[in-house]
Coordinates of C-alpha atoms and ligand atoms in Angstrom, one line a residue:
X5 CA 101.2 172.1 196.5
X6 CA 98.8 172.1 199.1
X7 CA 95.8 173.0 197.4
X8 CA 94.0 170.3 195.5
X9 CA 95.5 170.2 191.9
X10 CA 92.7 171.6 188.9
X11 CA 94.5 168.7 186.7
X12 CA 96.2 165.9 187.4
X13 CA 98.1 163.3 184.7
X14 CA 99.8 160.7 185.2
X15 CA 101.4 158.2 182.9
X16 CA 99.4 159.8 179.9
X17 CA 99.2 157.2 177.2
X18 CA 98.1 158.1 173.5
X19 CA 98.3 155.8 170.8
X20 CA 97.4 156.4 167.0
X21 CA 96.9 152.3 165.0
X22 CA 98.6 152.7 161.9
X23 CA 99.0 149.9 158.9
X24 CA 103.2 149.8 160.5
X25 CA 101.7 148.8 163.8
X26 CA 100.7 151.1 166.5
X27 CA 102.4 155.0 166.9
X28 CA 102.9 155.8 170.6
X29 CA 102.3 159.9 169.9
X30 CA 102.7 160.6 173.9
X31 CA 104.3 157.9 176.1
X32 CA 103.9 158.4 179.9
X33 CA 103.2 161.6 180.3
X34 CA 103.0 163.0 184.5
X35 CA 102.5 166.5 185.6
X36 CA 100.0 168.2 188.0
X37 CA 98.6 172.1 187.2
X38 CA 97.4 174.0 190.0
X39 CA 96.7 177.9 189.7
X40 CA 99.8 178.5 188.2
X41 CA 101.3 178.8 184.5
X42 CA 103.0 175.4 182.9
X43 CA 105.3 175.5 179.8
X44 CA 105.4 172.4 177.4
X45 CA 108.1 173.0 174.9
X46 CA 109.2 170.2 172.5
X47 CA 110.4 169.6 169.0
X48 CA 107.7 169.3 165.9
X49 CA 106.1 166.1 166.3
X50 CA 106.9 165.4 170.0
X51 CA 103.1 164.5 171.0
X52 CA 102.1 168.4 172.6
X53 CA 99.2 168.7 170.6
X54 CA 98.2 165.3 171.2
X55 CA 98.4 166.2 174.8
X56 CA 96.3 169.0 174.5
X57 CA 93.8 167.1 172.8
X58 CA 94.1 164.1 174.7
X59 CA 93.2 166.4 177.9
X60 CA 90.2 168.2 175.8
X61 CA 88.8 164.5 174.8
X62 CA 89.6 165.1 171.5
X63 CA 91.7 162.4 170.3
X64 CA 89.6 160.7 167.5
X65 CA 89.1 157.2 166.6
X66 CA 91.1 154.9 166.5
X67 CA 93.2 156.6 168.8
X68 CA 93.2 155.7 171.9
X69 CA 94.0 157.5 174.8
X70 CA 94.8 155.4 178.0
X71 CA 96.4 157.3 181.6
X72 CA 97.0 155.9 185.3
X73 CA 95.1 159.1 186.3
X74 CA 94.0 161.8 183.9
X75 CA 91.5 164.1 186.7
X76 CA 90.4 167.4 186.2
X77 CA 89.7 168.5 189.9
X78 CA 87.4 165.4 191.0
X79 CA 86.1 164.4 187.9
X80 CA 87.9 161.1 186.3
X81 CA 88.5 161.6 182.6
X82 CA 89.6 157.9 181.7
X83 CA 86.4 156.8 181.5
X84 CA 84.2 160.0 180.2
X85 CA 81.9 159.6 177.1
X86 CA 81.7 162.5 174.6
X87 CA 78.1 164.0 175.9
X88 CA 80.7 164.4 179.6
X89 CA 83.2 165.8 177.7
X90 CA 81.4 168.2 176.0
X91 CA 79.7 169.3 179.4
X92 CA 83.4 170.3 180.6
X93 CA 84.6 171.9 177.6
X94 CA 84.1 175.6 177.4
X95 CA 83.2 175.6 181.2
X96 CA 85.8 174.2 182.8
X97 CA 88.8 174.1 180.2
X98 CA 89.4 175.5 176.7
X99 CA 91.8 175.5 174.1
X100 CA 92.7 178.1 172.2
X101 CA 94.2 177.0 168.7
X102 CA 97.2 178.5 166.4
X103 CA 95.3 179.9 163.9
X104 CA 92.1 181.3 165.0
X105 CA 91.3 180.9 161.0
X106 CA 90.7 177.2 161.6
X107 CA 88.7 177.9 165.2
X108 CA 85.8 181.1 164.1
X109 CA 83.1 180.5 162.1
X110 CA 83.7 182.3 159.0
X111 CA 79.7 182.8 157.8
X112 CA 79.2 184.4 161.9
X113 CA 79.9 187.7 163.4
X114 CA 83.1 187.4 166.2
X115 CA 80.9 189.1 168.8
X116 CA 78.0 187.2 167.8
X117 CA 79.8 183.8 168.3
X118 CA 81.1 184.9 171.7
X119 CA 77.8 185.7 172.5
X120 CA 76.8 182.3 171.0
X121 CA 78.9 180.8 173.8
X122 CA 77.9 182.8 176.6
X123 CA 73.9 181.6 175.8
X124 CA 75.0 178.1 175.5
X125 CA 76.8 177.8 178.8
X126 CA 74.4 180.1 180.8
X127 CA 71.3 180.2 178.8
X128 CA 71.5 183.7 179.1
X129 CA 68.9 186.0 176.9
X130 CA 70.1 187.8 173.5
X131 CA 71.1 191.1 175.5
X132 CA 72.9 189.7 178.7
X133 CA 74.9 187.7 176.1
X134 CA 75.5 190.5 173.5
X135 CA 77.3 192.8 176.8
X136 CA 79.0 189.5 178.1
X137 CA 80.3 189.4 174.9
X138 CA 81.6 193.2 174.5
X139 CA 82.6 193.0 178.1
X140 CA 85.3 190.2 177.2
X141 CA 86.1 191.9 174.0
X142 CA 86.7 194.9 176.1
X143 CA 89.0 192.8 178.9
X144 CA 91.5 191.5 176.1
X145 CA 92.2 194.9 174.9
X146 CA 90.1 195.4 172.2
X147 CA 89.6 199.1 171.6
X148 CA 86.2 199.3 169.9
X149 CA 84.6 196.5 170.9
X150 CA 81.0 197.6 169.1
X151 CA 82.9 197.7 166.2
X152 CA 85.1 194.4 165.8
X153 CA 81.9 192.9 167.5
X154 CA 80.3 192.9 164.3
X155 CA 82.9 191.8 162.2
X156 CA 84.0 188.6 160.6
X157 CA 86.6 186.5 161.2
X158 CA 88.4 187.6 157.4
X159 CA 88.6 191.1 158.5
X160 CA 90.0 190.8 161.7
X161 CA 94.5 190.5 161.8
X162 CA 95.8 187.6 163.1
X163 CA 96.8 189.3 167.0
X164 CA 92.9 190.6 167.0
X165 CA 91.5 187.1 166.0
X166 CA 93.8 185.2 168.5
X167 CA 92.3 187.8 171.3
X168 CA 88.5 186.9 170.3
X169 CA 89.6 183.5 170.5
X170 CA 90.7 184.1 174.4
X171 CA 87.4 186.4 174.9
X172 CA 85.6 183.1 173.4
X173 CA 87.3 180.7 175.1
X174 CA 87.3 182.2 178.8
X175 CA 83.6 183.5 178.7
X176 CA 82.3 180.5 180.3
X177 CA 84.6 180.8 182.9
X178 CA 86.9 177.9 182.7
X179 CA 89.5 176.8 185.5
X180 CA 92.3 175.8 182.8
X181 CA 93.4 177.3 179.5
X182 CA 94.9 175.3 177.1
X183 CA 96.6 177.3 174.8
X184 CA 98.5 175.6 171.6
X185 CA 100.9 177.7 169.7
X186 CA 98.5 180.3 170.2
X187 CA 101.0 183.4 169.1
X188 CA 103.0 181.0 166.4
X189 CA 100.9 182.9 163.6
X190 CA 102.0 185.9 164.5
X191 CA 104.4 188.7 164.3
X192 CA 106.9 189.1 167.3
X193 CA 105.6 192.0 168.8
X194 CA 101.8 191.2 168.5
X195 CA 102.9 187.6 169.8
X196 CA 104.2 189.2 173.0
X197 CA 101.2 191.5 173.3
X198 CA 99.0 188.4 173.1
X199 CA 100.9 186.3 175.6
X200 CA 100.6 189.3 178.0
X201 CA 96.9 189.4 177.5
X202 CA 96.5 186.1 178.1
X203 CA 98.4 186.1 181.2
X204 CA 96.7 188.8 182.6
X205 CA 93.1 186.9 182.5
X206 CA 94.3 183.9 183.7
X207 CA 95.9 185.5 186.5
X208 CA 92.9 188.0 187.1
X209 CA 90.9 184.9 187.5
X210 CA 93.1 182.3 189.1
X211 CA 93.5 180.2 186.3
X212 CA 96.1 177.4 185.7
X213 CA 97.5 177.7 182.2
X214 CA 99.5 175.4 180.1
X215 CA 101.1 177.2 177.1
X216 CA 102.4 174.5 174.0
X217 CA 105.1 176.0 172.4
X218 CA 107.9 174.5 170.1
X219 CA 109.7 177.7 170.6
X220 CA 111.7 177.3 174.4
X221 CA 112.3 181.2 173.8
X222 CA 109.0 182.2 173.7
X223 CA 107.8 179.8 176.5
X224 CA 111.0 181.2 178.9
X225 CA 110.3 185.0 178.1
X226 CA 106.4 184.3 179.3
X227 CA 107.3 181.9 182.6
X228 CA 110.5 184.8 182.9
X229 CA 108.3 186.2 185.8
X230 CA 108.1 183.0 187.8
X231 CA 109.1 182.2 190.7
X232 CA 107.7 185.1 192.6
X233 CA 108.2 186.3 196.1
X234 CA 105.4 185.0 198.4
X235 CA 104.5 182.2 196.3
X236 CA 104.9 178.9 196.9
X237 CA 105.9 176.3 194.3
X238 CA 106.5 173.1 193.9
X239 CA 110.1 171.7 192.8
X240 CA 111.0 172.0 188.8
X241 CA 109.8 168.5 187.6
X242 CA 113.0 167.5 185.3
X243 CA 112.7 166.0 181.9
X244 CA 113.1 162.4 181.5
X245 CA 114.0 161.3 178.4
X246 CA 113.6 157.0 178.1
X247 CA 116.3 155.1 175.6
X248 CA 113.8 152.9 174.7
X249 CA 112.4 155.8 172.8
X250 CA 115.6 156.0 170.4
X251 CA 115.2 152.8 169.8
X252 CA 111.7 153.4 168.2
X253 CA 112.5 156.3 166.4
X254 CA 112.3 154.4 162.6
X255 CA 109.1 153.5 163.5
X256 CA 108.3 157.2 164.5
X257 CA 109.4 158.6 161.3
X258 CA 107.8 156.6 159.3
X259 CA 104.6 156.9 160.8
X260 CA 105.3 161.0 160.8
X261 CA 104.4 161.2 157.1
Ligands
ATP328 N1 95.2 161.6 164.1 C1 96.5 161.2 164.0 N2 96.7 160.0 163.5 C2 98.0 159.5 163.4 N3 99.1 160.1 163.8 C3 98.9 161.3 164.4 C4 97.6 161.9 164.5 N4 97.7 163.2 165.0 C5 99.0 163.3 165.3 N5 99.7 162.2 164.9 C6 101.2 162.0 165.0 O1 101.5 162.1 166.4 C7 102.7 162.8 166.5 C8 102.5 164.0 167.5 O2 101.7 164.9 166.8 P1 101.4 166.3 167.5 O3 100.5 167.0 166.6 O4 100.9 166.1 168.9 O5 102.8 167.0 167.6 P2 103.3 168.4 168.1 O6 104.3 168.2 169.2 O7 102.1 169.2 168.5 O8 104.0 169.1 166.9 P3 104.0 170.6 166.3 O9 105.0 171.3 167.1 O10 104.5 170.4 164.9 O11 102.6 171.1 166.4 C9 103.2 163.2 165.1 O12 104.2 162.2 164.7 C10 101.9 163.1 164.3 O13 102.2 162.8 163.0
MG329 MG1 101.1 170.9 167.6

């Protein structure tokens, strides 16, 4: 790639200390994200979230995180305190969860905690965030955004809560998306309505994206499009899969409980 990568990883380490000794969640971990859209697909328990979370500066105590290089554009991320973390998040990469159930605040109006989000990165007045807010609810393809602006998270479906969770999570205008089984929660035709909302803002705004996914189906039928004509990529990376880790897997289950 010859422009500068917006993420770059490299032997990604996390470790969770257990009473059994210590559980290596994500072992070694290298992959760089430029502009562009990256599957990681693996098996329940492979370490994906842990990735994601490892990348937001998320992993809580006593886990540890450790990388050779973990760099979102310049800034180094092996050594950032929480207050640095917290300056990035929102701003320049966001994660959008499984079940937005877990993610809203169920006492606050969806609009209203978009709008929330605006204020806080911009310090924008009440009104400037209030239309940033139904401007976003408007780009993922909600239909009445007055409406469902002044709603609560209970009764909004699942497909509409996962798209106020985009509209949240890309208001501040973030490089990277991080999205974790974001459609697993929902039926298959919302799912693939989601997925093409998604990709349509991150590709409007020349985002990189990195979709989690246990489900290699759903993962394919959303990088299906890839490689286009007139783009330039870099090679496939290929999967490498260590012995050593068989040889640890007791441990592994065991520590899965
Ligand atoms: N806070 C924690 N403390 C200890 N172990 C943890 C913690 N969080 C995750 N783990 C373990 O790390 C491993 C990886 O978990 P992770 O949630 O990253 O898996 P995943 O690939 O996202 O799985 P799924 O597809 O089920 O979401 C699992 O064995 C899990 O039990
Ligand atoms: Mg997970």
């Amino acid at each position: 790639m010859t422009e500068a990568a917006l993420l770059t990883v490299r032997n990604l380490r996390v470790v969770y200390p257990g009473d059994d000794g210590d559980f290596r969640a994500v072992r070694n971990l290298s992959f760089k994200l430029g502009r562009e859209r990256l599957g990681i697909v693996g098996e329940s328990g492979s370490g994906k979230s842990t990735t994601g979370r490892a990348i937001m500066g998320l992993i809580a105590k006593p886990g540890r995180v450790e990388a050779d290089e973990l760099r979102l554009g310049d800034t180094d991320l092996t050594n950032l305190d929480e207050d640095g973390f917290r300056k990035l998040r929102g701003k320049r990469i966001a994660m959008v969860l499984q079940d937005p159930k877990y993610s809203l605040d169920p006492v606050m109006k969806v609009g209203k905690q978009i709008a929330e989000t605006h204020r806080h990165h911009f310090g924008s007045d009440a009104k400037t965030a209030r239309n940033a807010a139904l401007e976003m609810l408007h780009a993922v393809h909600i239909r009445n955004p007055e409406l469902v602006y002044n709603q609560y998270a209970h009764q909004v479906s699942g497909g509409m809560g996962q798209r106020i969770m985009i509209a949240m999570m890309l208001i501040a205008g973030p490089d990277i998306l991080i999205a974790d089984e974001p459609t697993s929660a929902l039926d298959v035709s919302v799912q693939a309505q989601v997925l093409a909302i998604m990709d349509e803002m991150v590709r409007s705004r020349g985002m990189g994206l990195i979709l989690i996914s246990h489900n290699l189906h759903l993962v394919s039928t959303f990088l299906a499009a890839l490689p286009q004509l007139g783009d330039k990529r870099d090679p496939l990376p290929q999967l490498q899969r260590d012995p050593a880790w068989l040889v640890d897997l007791p441990a592994a289950v065991g520590a899965d409980r």
